[in-house]
mmCIF file of C-alpha atoms in Angstrom:
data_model
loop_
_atom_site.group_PDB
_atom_site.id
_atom_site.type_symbol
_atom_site.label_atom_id
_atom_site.label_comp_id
_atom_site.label_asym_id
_atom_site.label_seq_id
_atom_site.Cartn_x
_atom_site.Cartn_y
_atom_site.Cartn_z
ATOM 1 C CA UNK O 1 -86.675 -29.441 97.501
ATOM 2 C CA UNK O 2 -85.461 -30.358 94.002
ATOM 3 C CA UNK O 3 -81.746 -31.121 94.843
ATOM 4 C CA UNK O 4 -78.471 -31.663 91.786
ATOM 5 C CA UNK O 5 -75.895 -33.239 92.315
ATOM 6 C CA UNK O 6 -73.029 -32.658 89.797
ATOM 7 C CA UNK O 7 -70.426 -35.183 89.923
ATOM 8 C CA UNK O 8 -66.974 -34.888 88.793
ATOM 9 C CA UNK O 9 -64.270 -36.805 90.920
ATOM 10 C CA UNK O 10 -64.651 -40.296 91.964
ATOM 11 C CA UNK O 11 -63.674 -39.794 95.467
ATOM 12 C CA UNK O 12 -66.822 -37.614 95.787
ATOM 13 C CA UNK O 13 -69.355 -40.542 95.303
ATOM 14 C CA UNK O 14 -69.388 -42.168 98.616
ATOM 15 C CA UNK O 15 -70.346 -38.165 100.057
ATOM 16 C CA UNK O 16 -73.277 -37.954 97.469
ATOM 17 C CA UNK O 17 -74.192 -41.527 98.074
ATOM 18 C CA UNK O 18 -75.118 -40.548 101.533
ATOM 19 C CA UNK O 19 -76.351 -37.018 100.615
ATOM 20 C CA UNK O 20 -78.911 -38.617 98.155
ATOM 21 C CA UNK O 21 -80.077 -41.261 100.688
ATOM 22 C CA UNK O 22 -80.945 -38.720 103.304
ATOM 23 C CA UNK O 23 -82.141 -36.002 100.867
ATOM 24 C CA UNK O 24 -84.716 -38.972 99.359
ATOM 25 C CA UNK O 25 -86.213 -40.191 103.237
ATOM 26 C CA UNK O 26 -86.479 -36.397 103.515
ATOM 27 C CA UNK O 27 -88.727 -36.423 100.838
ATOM 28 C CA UNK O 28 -86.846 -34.439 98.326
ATOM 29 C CA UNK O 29 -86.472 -34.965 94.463
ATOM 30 C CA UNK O 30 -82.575 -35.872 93.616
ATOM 31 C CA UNK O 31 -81.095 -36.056 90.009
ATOM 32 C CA UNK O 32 -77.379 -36.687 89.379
ATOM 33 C CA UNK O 33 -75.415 -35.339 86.329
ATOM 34 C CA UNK O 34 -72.077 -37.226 86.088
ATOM 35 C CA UNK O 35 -69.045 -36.263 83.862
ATOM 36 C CA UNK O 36 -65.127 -36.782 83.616
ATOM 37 C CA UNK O 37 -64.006 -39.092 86.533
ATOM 38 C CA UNK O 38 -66.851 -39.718 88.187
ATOM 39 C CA UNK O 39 -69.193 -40.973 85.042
ATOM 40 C CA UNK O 40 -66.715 -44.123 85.493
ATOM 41 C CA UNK O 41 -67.242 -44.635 88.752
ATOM 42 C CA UNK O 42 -71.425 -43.976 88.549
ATOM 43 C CA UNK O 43 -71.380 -46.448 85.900
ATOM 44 C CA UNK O 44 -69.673 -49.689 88.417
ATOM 45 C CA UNK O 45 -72.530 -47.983 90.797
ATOM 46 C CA UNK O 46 -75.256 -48.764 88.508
ATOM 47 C CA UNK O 47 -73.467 -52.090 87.357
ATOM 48 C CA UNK O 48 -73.404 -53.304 90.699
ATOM 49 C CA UNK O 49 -75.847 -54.275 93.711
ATOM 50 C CA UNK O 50 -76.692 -50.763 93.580
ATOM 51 C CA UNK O 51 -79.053 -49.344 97.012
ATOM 52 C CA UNK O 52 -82.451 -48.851 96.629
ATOM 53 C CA UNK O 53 -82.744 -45.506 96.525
ATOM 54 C CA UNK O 54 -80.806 -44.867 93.063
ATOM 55 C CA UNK O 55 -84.100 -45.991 91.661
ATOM 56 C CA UNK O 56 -85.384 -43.103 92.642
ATOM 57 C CA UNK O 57 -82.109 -40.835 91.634
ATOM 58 C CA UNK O 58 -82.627 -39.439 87.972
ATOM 59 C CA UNK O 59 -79.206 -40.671 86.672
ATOM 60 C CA UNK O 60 -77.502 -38.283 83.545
ATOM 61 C CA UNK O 61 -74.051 -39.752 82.152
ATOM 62 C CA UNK O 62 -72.064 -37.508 79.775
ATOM 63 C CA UNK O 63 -71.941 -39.211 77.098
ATOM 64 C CA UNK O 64 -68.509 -37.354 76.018
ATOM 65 C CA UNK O 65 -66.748 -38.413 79.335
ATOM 66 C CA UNK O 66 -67.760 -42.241 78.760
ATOM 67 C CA UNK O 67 -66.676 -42.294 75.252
ATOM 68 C CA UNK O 68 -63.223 -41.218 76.143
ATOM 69 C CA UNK O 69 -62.951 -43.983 78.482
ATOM 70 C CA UNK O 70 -64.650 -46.278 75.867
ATOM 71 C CA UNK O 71 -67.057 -46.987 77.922
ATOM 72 C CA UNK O 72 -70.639 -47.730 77.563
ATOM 73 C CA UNK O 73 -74.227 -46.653 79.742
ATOM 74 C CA UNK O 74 -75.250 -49.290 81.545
ATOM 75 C CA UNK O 75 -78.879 -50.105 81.271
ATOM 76 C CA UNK O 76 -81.212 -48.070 82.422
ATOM 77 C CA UNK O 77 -79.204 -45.189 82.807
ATOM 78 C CA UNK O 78 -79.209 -42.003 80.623
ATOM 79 C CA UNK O 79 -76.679 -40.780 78.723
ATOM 80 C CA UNK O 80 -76.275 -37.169 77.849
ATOM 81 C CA UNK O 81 -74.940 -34.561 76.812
ATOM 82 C CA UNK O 82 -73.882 -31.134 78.585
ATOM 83 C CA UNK O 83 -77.242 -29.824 77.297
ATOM 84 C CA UNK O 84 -78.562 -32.230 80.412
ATOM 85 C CA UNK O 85 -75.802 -30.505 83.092
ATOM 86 C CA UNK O 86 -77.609 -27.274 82.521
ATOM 87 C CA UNK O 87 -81.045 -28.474 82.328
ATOM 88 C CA UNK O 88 -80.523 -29.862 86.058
ATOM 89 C CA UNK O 89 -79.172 -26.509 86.929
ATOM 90 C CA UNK O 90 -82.207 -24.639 85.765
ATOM 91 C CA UNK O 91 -84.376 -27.455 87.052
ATOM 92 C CA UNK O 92 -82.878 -27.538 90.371
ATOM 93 C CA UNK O 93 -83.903 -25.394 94.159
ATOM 94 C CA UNK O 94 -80.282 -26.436 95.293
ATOM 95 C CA UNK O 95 -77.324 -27.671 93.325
ATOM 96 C CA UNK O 96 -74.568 -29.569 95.205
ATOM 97 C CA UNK O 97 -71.421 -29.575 92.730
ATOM 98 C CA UNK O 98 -69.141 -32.087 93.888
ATOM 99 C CA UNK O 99 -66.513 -30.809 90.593
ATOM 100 C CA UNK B 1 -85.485 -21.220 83.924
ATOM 101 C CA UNK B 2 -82.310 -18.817 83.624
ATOM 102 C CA UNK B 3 -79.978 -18.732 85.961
ATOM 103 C CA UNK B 4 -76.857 -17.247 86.939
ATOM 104 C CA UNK B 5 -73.829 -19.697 87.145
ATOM 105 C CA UNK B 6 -70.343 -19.341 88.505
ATOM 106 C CA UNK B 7 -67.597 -21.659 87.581
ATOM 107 C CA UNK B 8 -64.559 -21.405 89.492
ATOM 108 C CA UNK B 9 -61.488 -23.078 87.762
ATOM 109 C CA UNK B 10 -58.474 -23.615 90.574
ATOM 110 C CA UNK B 11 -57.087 -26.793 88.795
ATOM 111 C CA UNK B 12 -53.894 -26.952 87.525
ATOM 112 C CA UNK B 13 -54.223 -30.350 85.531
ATOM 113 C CA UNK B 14 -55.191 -28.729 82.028
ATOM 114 C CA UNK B 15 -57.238 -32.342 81.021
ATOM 115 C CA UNK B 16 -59.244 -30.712 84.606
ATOM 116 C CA UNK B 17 -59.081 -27.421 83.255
ATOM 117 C CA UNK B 18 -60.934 -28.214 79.867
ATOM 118 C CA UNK B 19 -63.461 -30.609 81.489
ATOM 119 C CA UNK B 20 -64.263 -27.184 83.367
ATOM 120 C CA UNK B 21 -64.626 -25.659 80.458
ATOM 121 C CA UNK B 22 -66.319 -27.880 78.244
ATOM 122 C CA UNK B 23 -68.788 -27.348 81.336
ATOM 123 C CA UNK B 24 -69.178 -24.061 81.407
ATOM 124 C CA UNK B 25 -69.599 -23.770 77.870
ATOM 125 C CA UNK B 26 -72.992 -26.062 78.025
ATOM 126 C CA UNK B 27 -74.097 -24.459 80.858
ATOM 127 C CA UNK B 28 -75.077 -21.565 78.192
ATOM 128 C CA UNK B 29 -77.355 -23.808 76.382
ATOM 129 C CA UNK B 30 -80.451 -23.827 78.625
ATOM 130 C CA UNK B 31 -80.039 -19.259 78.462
ATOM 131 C CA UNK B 32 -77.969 -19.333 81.907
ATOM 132 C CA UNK B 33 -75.536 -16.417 82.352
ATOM 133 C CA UNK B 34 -72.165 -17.778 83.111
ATOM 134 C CA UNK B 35 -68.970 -16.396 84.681
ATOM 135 C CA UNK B 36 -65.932 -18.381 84.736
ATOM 136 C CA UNK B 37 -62.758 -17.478 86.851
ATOM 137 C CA UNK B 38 -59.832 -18.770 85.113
ATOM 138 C CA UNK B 39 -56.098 -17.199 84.631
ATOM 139 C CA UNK B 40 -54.840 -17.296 81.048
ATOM 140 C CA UNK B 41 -52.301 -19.743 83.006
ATOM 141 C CA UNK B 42 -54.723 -22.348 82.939
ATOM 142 C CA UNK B 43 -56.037 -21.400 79.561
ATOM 143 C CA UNK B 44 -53.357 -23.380 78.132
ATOM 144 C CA UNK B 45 -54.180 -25.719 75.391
ATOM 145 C CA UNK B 46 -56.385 -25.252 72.441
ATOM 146 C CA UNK B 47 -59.786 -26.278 73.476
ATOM 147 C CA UNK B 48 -59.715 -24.335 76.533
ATOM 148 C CA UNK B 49 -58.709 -21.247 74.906
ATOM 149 C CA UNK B 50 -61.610 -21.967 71.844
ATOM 150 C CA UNK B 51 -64.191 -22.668 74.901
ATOM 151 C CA UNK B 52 -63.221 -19.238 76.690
ATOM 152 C CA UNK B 53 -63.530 -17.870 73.120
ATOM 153 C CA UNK B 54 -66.556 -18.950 72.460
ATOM 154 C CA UNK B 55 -67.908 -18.058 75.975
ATOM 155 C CA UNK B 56 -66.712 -14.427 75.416
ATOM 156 C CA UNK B 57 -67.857 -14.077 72.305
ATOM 157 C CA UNK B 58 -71.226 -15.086 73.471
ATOM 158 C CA UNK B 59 -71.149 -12.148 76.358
ATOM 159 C CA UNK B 60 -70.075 -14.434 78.961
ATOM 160 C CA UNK B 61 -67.155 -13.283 81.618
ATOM 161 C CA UNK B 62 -64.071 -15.374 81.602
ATOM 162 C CA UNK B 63 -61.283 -13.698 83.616
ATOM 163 C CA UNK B 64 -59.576 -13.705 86.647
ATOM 164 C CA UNK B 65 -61.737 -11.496 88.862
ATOM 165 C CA UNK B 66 -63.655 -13.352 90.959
ATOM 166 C CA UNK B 67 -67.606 -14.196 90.748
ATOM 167 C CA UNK B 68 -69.937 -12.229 92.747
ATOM 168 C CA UNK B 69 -71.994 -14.150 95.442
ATOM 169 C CA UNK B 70 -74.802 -11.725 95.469
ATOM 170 C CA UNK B 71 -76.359 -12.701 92.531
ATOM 171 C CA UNK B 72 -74.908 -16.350 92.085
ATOM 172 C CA UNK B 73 -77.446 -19.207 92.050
ATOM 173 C CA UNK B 74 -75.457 -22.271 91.225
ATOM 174 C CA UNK B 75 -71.191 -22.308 91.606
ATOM 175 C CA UNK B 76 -69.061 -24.801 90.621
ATOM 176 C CA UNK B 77 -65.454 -24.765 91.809
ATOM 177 C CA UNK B 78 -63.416 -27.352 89.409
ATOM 178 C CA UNK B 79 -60.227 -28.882 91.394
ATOM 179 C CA UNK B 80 -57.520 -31.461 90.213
ATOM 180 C CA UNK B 81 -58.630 -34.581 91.000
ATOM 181 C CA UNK B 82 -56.653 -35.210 94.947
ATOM 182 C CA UNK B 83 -55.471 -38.482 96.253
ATOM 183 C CA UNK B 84 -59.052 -41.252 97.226
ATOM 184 C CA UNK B 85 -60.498 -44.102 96.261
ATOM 185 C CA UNK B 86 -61.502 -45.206 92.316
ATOM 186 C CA UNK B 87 -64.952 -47.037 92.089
ATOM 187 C CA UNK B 88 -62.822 -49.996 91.442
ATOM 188 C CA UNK B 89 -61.145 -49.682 95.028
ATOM 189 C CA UNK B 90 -57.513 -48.488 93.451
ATOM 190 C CA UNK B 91 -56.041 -45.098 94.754
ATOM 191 C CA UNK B 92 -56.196 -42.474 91.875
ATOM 192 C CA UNK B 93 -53.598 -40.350 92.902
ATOM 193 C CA UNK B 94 -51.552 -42.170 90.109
ATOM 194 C CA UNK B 95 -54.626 -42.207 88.317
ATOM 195 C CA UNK B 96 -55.180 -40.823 84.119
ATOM 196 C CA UNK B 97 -55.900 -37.182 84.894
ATOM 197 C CA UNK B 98 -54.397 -36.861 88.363
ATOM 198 C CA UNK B 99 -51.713 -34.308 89.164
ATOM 199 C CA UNK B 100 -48.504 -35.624 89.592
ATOM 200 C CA UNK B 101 -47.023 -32.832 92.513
ATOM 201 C CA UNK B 102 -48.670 -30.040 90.841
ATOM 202 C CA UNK B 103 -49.724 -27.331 93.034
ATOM 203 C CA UNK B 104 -53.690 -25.812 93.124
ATOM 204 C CA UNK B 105 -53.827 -22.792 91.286
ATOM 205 C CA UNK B 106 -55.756 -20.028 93.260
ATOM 206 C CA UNK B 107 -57.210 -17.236 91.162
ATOM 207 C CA UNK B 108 -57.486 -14.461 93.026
ATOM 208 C CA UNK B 109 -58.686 -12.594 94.215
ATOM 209 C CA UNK B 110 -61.272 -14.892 96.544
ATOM 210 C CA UNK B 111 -65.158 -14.466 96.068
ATOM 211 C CA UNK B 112 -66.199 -11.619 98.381
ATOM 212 C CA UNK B 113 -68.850 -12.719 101.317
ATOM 213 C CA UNK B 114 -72.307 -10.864 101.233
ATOM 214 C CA UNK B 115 -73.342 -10.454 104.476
ATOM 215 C CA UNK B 116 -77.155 -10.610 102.779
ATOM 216 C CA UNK B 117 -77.010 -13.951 101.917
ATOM 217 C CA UNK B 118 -76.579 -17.375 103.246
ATOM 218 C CA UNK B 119 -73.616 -19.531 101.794
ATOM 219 C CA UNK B 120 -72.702 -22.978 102.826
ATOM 220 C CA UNK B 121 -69.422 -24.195 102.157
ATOM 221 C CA UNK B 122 -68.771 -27.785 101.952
ATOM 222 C CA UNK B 123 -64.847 -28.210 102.528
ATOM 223 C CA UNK B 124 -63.119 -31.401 101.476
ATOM 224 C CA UNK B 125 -60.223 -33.064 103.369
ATOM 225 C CA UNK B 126 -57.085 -30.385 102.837
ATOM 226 C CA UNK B 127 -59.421 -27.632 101.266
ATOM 227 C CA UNK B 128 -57.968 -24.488 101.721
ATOM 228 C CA UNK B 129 -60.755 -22.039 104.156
ATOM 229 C CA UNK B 130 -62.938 -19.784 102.487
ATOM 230 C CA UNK B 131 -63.983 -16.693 103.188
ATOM 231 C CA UNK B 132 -66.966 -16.971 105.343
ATOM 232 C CA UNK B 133 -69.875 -14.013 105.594
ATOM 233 C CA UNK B 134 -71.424 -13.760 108.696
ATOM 234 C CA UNK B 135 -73.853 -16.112 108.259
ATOM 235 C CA UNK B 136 -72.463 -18.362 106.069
ATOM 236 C CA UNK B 137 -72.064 -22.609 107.306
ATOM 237 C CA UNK B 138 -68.744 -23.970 107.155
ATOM 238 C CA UNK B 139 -69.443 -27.693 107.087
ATOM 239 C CA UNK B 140 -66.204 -30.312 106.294
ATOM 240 C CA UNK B 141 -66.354 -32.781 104.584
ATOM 241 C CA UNK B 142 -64.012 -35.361 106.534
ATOM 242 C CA UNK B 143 -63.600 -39.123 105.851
ATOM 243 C CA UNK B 144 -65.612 -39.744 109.034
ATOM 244 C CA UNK B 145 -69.220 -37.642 107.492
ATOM 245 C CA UNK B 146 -69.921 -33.855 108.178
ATOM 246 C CA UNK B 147 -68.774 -31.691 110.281
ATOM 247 C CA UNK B 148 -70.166 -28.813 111.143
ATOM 248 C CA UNK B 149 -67.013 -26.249 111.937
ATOM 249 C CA UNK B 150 -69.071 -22.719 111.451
ATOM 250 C CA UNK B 151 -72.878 -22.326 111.399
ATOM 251 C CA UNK B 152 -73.906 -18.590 112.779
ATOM 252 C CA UNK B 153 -77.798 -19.187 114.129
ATOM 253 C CA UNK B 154 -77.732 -22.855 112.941
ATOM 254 C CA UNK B 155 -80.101 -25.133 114.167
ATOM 255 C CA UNK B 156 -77.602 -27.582 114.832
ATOM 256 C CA UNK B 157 -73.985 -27.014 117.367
ATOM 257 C CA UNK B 158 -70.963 -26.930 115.838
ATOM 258 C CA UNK B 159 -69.697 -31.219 115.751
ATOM 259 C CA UNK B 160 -70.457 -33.859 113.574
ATOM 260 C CA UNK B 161 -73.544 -33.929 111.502
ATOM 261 C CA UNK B 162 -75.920 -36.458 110.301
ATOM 262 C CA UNK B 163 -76.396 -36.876 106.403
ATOM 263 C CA UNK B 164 -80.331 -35.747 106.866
ATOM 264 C CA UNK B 165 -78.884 -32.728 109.179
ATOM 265 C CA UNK B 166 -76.873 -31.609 106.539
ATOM 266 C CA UNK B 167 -79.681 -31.795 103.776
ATOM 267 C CA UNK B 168 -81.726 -29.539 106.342
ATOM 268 C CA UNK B 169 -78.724 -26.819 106.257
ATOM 269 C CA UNK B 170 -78.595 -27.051 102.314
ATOM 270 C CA UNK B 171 -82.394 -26.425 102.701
ATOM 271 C CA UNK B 172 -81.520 -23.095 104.552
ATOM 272 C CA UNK B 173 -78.689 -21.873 102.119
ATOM 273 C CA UNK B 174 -78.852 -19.584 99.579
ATOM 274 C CA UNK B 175 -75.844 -21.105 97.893
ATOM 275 C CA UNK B 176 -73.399 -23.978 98.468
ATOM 276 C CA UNK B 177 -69.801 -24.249 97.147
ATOM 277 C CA UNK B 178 -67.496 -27.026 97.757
ATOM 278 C CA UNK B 179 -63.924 -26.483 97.779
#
C-alpha cells in the first residue's frame, strides 16, 4: 500500500508518528506532505534525534507555510509547493489527512 | 492519476479557512476534480473568496452542499486548530492561528453514507460523530492510541487497537476521513 499522510495541526504528529512506524514494518510505502501548523512542528522532528523510520518517510514541506513562520527546511528535507500535496494524492492507494 | 477530492471546510478561524483553501486550490494542479464545502460565512476575507473564485471558475464545486462519498477518493476535513501540544512542548490553544472561544462551523447538511462503500472515520478527542454507513469503521482517536468504537465485519472487536491493526483497517477502507 502506498499510504499519505497530510499534515496540518501539530497535535496530529504524535498519531502519524505511530501510523507511519507501523504502516513501514508492514511493509508499506509512506510519504508525508506538511503545511500550516504542522510544517513547524515536522521541521523540530527532522531537527531532532529523529526515529529511524523517517528515513524511510518521503518528507514534503510547504514551502509557503515555512516562509510565513520564517522558517527554513532543514537538511535533507524537501520543500514544496502545493503542486507536491496533490502529487501525493494522485500518487497515493490511501490518504490519511490529518487537516 | 486523476482523482476526485473532497475538502470539507468546518473551521471557523479564517487564517484555517484560507490554508483550506489555498489547499484545495493546488489540489487542481495534478487534473484532480475538487469539491469544497464551505458557507460564504467562512468565505470571509479576500484570498478565500479569490481561491473559491478561481476554483469555480475552473468548474470546480464550492458550496455548501455536501460532497458525495460514492465517488470520493481522497477527503480532507479542515478544523480550527483545538487545544494539544506544539512540537516545542507549549499548549497551542493560545497559539498564532488558534481560536480563541470560537465555535466549529458545521456546513450542512452532513455527507450522506453509501451503504456500497467502506468508510473509516478517524475521530479526534471531542469530534462531533459522523454519520456512519453500515459498514463503515468508527475508530477514535484518543490520547491513549485507537480505539475501535464501530467496525461492522471487522477483523478486529470493538476496544483498543494497535497502530499496525489500524493500518490493516485503512488497508480495507475505501475512504478515510478524520474529523
Amino acid at each position: 500500500m502506498k499510504l499519505a499522510l497530510v499534515l496540518a495541526r501539530a497535535a496530529d504528529l504524535p498519531a502519524a508518528c505511530a501510523l507511519t512506524e507501523a504502516a513501514h514494518l508492514a511493509g508499506d510505502e509512506v510519504a508525508w506532505f506538511a503545511m500550516d501548523d504542522a510544517a513547524p512542528a515536522v521541521v523540530a522532528l527532522i531537527a531532532g534525534p529523529h526515529p529511524p523510520w523517517l528515513g524511510d518517510t518521503d518528507v514534503t514541506l510547504c514551502a509557503t507555510s515555512l516562509d510565513r513562520r520564517q522558517l527554513a527546511g532543514p537538511a535533507g528535507a524537501r520543500v514544496g509547493s502545493q503542486d507536491d500535496h496533490a502529487a501525493l494524492l494522485a500518487w497515493a492507494d490511501r490518504t490519511v489527512a490529518l487537516t | 492519476m486523476k482523482r476526485r477530492v473532497a475538502v470539507v471546510i468546518r473551521a471557523a478561524d479564517s487564517a484555517r479557512v484560507e490554508e483550506a483553501m489555498r489547499a484545495a486550490l493546488g489540489l487542481t494542479l495534478r487534473g484532480a476534480t475538487v469539491s469544497v464545502q464551505v458557507t460564504p460565512a467562512q468565505l470571509a476575507t479576500p484570498l478565500a473568496l479569490r481561491a473559491a473564485a478561481a476554483l469555480a471558475s475552473f468548474g470546480h464545486h464550492v458550496g455548501p452542499s455536501a460532497p458525495s462519498l460514492s465517488d470520493t477518493e481522497v477527503l480532507e476535513v479542515w478544523t480550527d486548530v483545538g487545544p494539544g501540544v506544539t512540537a516545542e512542548g507549549a499548549v497551542d490553544g493560545a497559539a498564532e492561528g488558534a481560536v480563541d472561544g470560537a465555535a466549529e462551523v458545521r456546513p450542512e447538511p452532513e455527507p450522506e453514507p453509501d451503504p456500497a462503500r467502506r468508510v473509516l472515520h478517524l475521530l479526534r478527542p471531542a469530534a462531533p460523530h459522523p454519520r456512519l454507513g453500515p459498514s463503515d469503521y468508527l475508530v477514535r482517536l484518543d490520547d491513549t492510541g485507537p480505539v475501535l468504537a464501530t467496525g461492522h465485519g471487522a477483523p478486529f472487536p470493538p476496544g483498543p487497537l494497535t497502530w499496525p491493526q489500524l493500518v490493516t483497517l485503512l488497508g480495507l477502507a475505501d475512504l478515510v476521513v478524520t474529523w
